[in-house]
Coordinates of N, CA and C in Angstrom, one line a residue:
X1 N -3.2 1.8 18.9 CA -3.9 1.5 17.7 C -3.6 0.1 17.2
X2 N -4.6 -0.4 16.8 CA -4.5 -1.2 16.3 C -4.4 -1.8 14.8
X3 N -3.8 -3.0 14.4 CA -3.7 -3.0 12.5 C -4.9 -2.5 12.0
X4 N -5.7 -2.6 12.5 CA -7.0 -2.4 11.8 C -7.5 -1.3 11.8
X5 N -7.2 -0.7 13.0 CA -7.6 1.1 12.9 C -6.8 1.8 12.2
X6 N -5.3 1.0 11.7 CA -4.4 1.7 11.6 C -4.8 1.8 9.8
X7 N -5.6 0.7 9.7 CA -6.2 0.5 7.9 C -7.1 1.4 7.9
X8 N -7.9 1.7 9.1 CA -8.7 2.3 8.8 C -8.5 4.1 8.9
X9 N -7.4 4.1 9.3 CA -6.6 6.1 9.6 C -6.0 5.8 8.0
X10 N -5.5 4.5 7.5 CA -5.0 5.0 6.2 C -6.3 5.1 5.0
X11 N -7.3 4.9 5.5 CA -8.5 4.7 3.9 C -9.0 5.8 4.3
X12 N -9.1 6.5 5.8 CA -9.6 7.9 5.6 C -8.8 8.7 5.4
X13 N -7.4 8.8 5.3 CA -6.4 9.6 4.8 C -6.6 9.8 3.0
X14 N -7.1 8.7 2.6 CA -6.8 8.3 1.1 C -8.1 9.2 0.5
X15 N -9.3 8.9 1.5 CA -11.0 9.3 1.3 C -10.7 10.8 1.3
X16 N -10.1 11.3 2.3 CA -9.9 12.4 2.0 C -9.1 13.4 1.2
X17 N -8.1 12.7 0.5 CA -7.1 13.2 -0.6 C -8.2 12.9 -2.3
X18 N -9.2 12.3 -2.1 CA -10.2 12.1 -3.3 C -10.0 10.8 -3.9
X19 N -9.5 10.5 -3.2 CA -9.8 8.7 -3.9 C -10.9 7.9 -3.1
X20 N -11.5 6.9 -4.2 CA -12.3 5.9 -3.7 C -11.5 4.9 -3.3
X21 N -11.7 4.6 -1.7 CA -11.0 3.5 -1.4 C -12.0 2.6 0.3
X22 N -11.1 1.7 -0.5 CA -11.9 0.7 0.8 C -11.5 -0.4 1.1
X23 N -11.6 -1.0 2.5 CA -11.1 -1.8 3.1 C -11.4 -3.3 2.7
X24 N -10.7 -4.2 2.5 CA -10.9 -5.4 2.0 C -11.7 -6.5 3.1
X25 N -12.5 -7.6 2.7 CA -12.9 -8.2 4.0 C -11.9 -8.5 4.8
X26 N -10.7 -8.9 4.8 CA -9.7 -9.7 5.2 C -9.5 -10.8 5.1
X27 N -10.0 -11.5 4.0 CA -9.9 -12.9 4.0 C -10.1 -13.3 2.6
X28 N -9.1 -14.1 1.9 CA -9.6 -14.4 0.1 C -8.7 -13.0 -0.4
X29 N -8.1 -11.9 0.5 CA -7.7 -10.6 -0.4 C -6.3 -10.9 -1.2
X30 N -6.2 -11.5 -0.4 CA -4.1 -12.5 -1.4 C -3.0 -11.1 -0.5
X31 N -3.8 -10.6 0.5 CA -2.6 -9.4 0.8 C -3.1 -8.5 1.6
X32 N -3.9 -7.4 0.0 CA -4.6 -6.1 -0.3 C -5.4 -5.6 1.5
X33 N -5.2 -4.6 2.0 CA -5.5 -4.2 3.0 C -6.7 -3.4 2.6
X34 N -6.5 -2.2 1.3 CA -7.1 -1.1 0.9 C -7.1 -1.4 -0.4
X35 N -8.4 -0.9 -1.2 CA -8.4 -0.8 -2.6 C -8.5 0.4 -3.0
X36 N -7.5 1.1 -4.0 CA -8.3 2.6 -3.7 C -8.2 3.1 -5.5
X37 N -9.0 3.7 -5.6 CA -9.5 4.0 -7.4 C -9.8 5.6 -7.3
X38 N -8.2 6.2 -8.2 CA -8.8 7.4 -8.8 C -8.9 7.6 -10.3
X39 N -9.7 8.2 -11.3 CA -9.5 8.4 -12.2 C -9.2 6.7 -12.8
X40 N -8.4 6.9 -13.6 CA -8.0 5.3 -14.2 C -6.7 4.9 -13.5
X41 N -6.8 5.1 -12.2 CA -5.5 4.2 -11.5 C -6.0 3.1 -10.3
X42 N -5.9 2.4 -10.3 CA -6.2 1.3 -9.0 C -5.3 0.7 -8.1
X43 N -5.2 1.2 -7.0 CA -3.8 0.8 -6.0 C -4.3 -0.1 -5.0
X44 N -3.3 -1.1 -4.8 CA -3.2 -2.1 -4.0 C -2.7 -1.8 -2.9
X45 N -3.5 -1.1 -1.5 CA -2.5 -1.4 -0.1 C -2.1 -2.3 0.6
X46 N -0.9 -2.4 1.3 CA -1.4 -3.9 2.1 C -0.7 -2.2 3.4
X47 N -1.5 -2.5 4.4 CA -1.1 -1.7 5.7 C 0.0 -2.5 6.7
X48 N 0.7 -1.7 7.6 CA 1.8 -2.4 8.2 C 2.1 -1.6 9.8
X49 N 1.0 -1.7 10.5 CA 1.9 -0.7 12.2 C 1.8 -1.5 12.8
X50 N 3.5 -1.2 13.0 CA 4.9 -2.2 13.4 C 5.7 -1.2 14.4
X51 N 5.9 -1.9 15.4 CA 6.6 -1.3 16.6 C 8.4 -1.4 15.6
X52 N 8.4 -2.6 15.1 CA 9.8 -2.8 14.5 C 9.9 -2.2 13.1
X53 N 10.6 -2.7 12.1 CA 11.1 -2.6 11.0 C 10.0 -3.2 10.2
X54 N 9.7 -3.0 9.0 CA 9.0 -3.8 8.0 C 9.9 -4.3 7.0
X55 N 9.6 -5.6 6.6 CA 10.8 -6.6 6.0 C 9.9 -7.0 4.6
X56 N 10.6 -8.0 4.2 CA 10.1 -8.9 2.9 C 8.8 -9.5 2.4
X57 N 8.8 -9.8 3.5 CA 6.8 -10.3 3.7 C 6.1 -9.3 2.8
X58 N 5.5 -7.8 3.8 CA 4.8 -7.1 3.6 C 5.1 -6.8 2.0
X59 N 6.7 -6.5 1.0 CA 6.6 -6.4 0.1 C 6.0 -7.6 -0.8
X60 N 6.1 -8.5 -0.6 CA 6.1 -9.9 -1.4 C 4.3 -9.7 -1.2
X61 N 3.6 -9.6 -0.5 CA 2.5 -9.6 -0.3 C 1.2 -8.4 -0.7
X62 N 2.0 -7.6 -1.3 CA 1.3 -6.5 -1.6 C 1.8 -6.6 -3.1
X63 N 2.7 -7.5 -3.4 CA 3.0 -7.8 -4.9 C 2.2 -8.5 -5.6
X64 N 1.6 -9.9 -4.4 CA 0.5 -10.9 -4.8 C -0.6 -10.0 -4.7
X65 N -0.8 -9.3 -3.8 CA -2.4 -8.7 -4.1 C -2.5 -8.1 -5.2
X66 N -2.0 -7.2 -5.9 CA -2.0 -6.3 -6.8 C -1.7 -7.0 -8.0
X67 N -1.4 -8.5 -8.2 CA -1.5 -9.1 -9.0 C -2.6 -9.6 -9.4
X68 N -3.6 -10.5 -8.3 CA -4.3 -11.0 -7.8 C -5.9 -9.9 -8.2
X69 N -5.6 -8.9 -7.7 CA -6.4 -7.4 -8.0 C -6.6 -7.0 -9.4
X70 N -5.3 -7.5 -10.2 CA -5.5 -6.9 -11.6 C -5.1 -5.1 -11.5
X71 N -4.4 -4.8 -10.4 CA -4.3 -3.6 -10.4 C -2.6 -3.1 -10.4
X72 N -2.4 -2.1 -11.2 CA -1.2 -1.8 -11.7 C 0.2 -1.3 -10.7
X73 N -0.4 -1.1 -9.5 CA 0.2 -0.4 -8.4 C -0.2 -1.1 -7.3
X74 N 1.3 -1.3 -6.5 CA 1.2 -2.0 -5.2 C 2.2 -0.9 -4.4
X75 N 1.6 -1.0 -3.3 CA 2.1 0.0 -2.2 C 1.9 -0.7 -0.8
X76 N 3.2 -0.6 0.3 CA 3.4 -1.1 1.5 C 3.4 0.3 1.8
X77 N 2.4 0.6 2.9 CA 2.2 1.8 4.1 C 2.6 1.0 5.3
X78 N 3.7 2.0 5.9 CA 3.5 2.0 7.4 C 3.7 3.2 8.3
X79 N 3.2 3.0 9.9 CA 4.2 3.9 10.6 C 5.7 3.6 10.8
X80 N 6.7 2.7 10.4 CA 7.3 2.2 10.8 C 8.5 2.6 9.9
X81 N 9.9 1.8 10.1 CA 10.6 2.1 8.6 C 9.9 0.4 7.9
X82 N 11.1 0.7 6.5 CA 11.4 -0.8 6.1 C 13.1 -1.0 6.4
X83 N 13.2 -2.1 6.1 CA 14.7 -3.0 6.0 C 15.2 -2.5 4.7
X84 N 16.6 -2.5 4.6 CA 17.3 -2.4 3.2 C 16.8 -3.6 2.8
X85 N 16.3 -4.7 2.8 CA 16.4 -5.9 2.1 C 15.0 -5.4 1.2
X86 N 14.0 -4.9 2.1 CA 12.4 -5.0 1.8 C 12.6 -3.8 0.7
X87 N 13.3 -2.5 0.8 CA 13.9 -1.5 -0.2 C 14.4 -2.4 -1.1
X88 N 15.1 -3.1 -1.2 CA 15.7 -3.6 -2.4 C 14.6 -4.7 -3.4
X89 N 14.1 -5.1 -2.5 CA 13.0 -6.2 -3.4 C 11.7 -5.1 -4.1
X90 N 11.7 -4.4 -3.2 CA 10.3 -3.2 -3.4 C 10.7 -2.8 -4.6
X91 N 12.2 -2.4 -5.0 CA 12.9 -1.7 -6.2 C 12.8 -2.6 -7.2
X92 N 12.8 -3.8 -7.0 CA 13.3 -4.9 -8.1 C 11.7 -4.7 -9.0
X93 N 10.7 -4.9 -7.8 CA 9.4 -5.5 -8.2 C 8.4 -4.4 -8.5
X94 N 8.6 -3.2 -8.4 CA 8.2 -2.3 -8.4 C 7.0 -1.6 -7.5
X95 N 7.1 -1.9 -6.3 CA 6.2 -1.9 -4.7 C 7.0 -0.5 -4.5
X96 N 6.1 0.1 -4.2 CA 5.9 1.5 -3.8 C 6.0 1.5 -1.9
X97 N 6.8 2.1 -1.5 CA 7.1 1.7 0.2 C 6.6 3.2 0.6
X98 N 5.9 3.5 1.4 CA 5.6 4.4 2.0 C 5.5 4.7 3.8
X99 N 6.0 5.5 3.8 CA 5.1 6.3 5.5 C 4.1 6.9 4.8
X100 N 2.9 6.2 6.6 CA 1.4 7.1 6.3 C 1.3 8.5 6.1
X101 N 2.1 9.0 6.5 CA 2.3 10.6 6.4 C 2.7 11.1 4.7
X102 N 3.0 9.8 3.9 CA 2.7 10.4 2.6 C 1.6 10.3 1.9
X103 N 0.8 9.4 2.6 CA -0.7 9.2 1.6 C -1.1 10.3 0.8
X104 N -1.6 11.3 1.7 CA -2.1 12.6 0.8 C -1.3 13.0 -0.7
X105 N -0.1 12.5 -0.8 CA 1.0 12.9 -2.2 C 0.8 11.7 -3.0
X106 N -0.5 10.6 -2.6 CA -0.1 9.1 -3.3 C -0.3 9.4 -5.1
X107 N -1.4 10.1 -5.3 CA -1.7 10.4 -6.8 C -0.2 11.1 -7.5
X108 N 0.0 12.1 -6.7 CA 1.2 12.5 -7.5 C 2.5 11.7 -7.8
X109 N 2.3 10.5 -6.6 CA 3.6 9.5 -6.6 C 3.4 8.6 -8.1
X110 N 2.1 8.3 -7.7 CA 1.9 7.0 -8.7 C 1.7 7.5 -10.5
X111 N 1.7 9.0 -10.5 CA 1.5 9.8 -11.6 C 2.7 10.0 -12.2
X112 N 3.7 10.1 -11.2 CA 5.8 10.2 -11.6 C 5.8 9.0 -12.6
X113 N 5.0 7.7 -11.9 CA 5.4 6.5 -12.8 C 6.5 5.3 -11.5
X114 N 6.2 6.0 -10.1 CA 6.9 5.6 -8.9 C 5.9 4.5 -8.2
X115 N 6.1 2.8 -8.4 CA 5.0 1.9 -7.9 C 4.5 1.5 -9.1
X116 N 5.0 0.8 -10.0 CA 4.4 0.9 -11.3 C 4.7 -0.6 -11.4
X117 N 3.8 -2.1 -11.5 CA 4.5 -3.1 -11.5 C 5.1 -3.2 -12.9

């Protein structure tokens, strides 16, 4: 798989849990992989399938998009883990870190008040 199919298994995971979401051109997005809008919430993805670890970047960058977006929630998906470093800045900044396997629970995450910049 590649990054891009891997963006695109996460917007049909999201299409199918009932959000409107969709893939960014890739270019000009400051990050943002996915934009996805339920109800009055708008989340920022940036996608990440990584044979390794996901580190600082991916958080730092899905911080600018969702700034950049005007949208209240930023979230790093991967198949992969993250680094204690990328946990720790995710916690500071309020980046929501995910495995793909939790997309389907994303409404109820971001409903706790979990990803909240």
């Amino acid at each position: 798989m590649t990054g891009r199919e891997f963006e695109l298994y996460c917007r049909d995971i999201l299409q199918e849990a009932g959000w409107r979401a969709a893939l960014t051109p890739g270019s000009g997005d400051q990050g943002a992989d996915i934009i996805a809008e339920k109800e009055d919430r708008r989340v920022v993805i940036q996608c990440k399938f990584y044979n390794g670890t996901v580190g600082n970047k991916a958080v730092q960058e899905a911080y600018a998009a969702a700034a950049f977006q005007d949208a209240p929630y930023a979230v790093v998906v991967t198949n992969s883990v993250f680094t204690k470093s990328a946990h720790q800045l995710a916690h500071k900044n309020g980046v929501l870190l995910m495995h793909h396997s939790d997309l389907p629970r994303l409404e109820l995450i971001v409903t706790s008040g979990a990803g909240s910049r």
